[in-house]
Amino acid sequence: MSRSSQGGMAEAGNFGTPFSHLARHIALLENRVLGVSVFLGLVALFFSILDPRFANIANADTIALNGSILVIVACGEAIVVLTRNFDLSVGSVVALASYVGLDIVRLHHSIGPPLVIVPILIGGLCGAVNGLLVAYAGVPSVIATLGTMSIFRGLAYLYAAGAQINVKDLPGWVVGIAASHVLGISGLVLTAFGVVLGIGLGLRYLRTGRQIYAIGSNPDAAQFYGLSKPLIVFRAYLICGLLTGLAAFLFGVRAGYIVPYLAQGLELTALAAVVVGGVSVLGGSGNVVGAAVGAIALATINNGLILLGASDFTRQFIEGAAIVVAVIVDAVLQARLRTLLAMLRRSRRKQ
Amino acid sequence: MSMQDGQPARLHLEGISKSFGGIHALEGVGFTVGAGAVHALLGENGAGKSTLVKILTGVHAPDSGVVLLDGMPCHFRSPMEARRAGVVAVYQDPKVFPHLDVAENIFMGIHPTSRLGTVDRHRMYRRARELLAGLGVELDPASLVAGLSIGEIQFVEFARAMTEGMARLLILDEPTASLTPAETGRLFAVVRRLRARGCSVIFISHRIEELSGLVDTVTVLRDGRHVATLPAAGLAEAEVVRLMVGREAGAPINRARVVGKERLRVERLGLAGRFDDISFAVRAGEIVGLAGLVGAGRSEIAQTIFGVSRPSAGHVFVNGQPVHVRRPRQMLALGVAYVPEDRDQEGLITPLSITHNLVLPIQRRLARAGILRPRFERQLAQSVTTDLQIRSAGVDQPVASLSGGNRQKVVLGKWLGTMPSVLILDEPTHGIDVGAKAQVHDIIERLAGEGMAILMISSDLPELLRLADRILVVADGRMIREFARSDATQEAIMQAATTPRRRAAE
């Protein structure tokens, strides 16, 4: 037996060649960003043909601005989904953080631009609450964040007490930040770009980032690696909350009037962006670039439908359908991937 | 033996005892493993091997006894603590992150970092390549773990064990159970390399024959007690078996069963990527064994017949009628039942009482005008528990508090009530102690005697030889051979189970 093993070891070197066909398929299935980008291209083409007003610079700008805020929220949601959890409260967090946050900005406007941190911290606080419930109290994430979705929204209503904030009453720098341009590119777009870049790099180069993938890939194995599952899941919710707080600031400023019913249904749009962007709802696979492209794709669809005069209900319908279809596509692709991986394992054993 | 040239032994155990709920898993176990020695730990299921591993790696604390590592007493409180001290266990079912690549699995939790505190990916891949090369394993650090074979995943775990310098004690828990001979050969080469570098290895197995030439010392456990520690050289296989079993292996139960009509027929059944071209038939009153290595595709075949997965090719016939297999409920309605290996998760509702579990599938039949009859149900349960010798404090006891053997008897008792025409058993005595095993065998025998067609998957060859009328051998998703009971021997079955791969490896 030992003699034959020596032969086996010597041959084991050329793994690459006989499996390259399978490996190529697997790589293609793994790389969802490409798929979503193609989808985005098709969507844009579709609307360009249907409506001449779609394909021009001004409209692209509108899509980019609306899409940017969604991109930021989707990045946060993606991190949570990577750990095999959900955050259904992001829409409510946007309402709470933008109302309370911008109200504080209004009251203490003398402090100036550093106050941007206030809505971000409120978002972070909401994220921490979600994290405590899911990671430490062990409440299933869908239930926990469905609860906080109502709680945060309710708090926003209680705080507002029937009032609303007009952005015109806010100090000039607030609107200035949202409308700023650097080298002709909107500050909003740059912020979103920075978030995608920062989170993308963080997920790849920070230990917490790698551990987020590990927890999503196999939560039960984590303890054997000395990873603290609660701590990692908590961090994921915290980051999601902070990003949502940032989005809340931008959302509020762009809205014109800040009201407690702001960003209703955003949680569904963000989740749709994440799922369309190829982040598996089963955890452990996908990345924020995909989620960002998914967010832009949804913003594009939304914009196109508005141009075509579709009703709110139609848009809601399409968004819901996008989630369902994306999850089904994901399931089919995952099944295909599993089969291919099983074939790969079998052929490797025969070596 | 505990001192070698004035050096303390790598591992010295004395008087280790551990009991769970009054049952002694280990009683006064003690032996010594030398530095740079390969030490085989042998014993039947339930002999206490796994408990001992868990004590060594800090999963359990012993009730009493001393563990000395290089002469120093140690009490690990977690596997991570044991790992830091250089004591690492690699399990048969490795704990890995399938979505991540090899390097990342090696370094998860202990990523090399740059001065900024970020993950130094470049160094991670370089170190992974070095570690794998040091083990003599050709594996690309960038390949996805989901695509690796079980043997390769074990090497990933080995490499992980070496990240903080050489491990002092590596414990391999039945590492060869699911390996091909070629993979086993590669594993042995790696173990020899580790031994040469001074690492001690405890090799847990129940296949003695494969260990010759690798192992220096053999320790045998039986029923939680230390039986013997002997030098491996010149140790006869029969002697080891005698020490492990402590009695003669059970003779085949040979009663004349009436074999009747064909109940289940499978023709050229296949499931993409898992198995192909499986054909066989099982008749009423017949027990057909399905043998093969773990991972050969036996459970997948059974589950496909039962409708858990939809076959990608072939046909299934029940009582002569073709069936388009779609889902388990349909198969149950046709009288095909499947008892999974994981009986707690899939075969029982453990928080409920014995009575509830026993009558669940026949509750409707027992009811009168749609109204349940609890007293009648309890009486029935009472008679079944007495009949099957299910040891309990009463039929109202929750199934969760029963021992493994008694839980399996409850599962089988359930099918005694419904009498399906085909019963598929997946590892029916896995993890059951010796006494209860014989009783489970009697029950299986009785079910067949009452005309059930039984398909039994088992990795326990003596069990198959004892019960089955015919034994089918599956290897790597293909049907390799069929044995009549009279021609079957453990050696011949093992040979068949590994033949095609052996050929492929050469």
mmCIF file of C-alpha atoms in Angstrom, chain B residues 1-2 4 11-13 28-34 37-42 52 202 215-222 225-233 235 239-240 243-244:
data_model
loop_
_atom_site.group_PDB
_atom_site.id
_atom_site.type_symbol
_atom_site.label_atom_id
_atom_site.label_comp_id
_atom_site.label_asym_id
_atom_site.label_seq_id
_atom_site.Cartn_x
_atom_site.Cartn_y
_atom_site.Cartn_z
ATOM 1 C CA MET B 1 7.614 2.886 29.396
ATOM 2 C CA SER B 2 6.581 6.281 30.703
ATOM 3 C CA GLN B 4 12.389 7.171 27.603
ATOM 4 C CA LEU B 11 1.401 11.598 26.708
ATOM 5 C CA HIS B 12 0.794 9.710 29.891
ATOM 6 C CA LEU B 13 -2.719 8.857 31.035
ATOM 7 C CA GLY B 28 -9.685 3.943 35.014
ATOM 8 C CA VAL B 29 -8.072 4.132 31.580
ATOM 9 C CA GLY B 30 -4.317 4.608 31.516
ATOM 10 C CA PHE B 31 -1.576 4.206 28.900
ATOM 11 C CA THR B 32 1.454 6.011 27.539
ATOM 12 C CA VAL B 33 2.317 7.403 24.103
ATOM 13 C CA GLY B 34 5.996 7.967 23.328
ATOM 14 C CA ALA B 37 5.341 7.374 18.123
ATOM 15 C CA VAL B 38 2.304 6.295 16.151
ATOM 16 C CA HIS B 39 -0.104 4.771 18.611
ATOM 17 C CA ALA B 40 -3.242 2.934 17.496
ATOM 18 C CA LEU B 41 -6.300 3.188 19.703
ATOM 19 C CA LEU B 42 -8.646 0.348 18.851
ATOM 20 C CA LEU B 52 -11.093 9.732 25.402
ATOM 21 C CA ILE B 202 -2.849 8.627 18.011
ATOM 22 C CA VAL B 215 1.803 1.753 13.999
ATOM 23 C CA ASP B 216 4.374 1.320 16.785
ATOM 24 C CA THR B 217 2.062 0.508 19.678
ATOM 25 C CA VAL B 218 -1.534 -0.657 19.990
ATOM 26 C CA THR B 219 -3.937 0.107 22.817
ATOM 27 C CA VAL B 220 -7.268 -1.699 22.957
ATOM 28 C CA LEU B 221 -10.288 -0.373 24.836
ATOM 29 C CA ARG B 222 -13.445 -2.334 25.518
ATOM 30 C CA ARG B 225 -11.897 -0.029 30.094
ATOM 31 C CA HIS B 226 -8.306 -0.397 29.111
ATOM 32 C CA VAL B 227 -7.731 -3.952 27.882
ATOM 33 C CA ALA B 228 -4.115 -3.971 26.733
ATOM 34 C CA THR B 229 -1.259 -1.878 25.367
ATOM 35 C CA LEU B 230 1.089 -3.935 23.200
ATOM 36 C CA PRO B 231 3.901 -3.324 20.732
ATOM 37 C CA ALA B 232 2.456 -3.581 17.236
ATOM 38 C CA ALA B 233 5.320 -5.667 15.844
ATOM 39 C CA LEU B 235 0.831 -8.702 16.830
ATOM 40 C CA GLU B 239 -5.404 -11.529 18.677
ATOM 41 C CA VAL B 240 -6.396 -7.862 18.372
ATOM 42 C CA LEU B 243 -9.070 -8.285 22.619
ATOM 43 C CA MET B 244 -11.491 -5.819 21.035
#
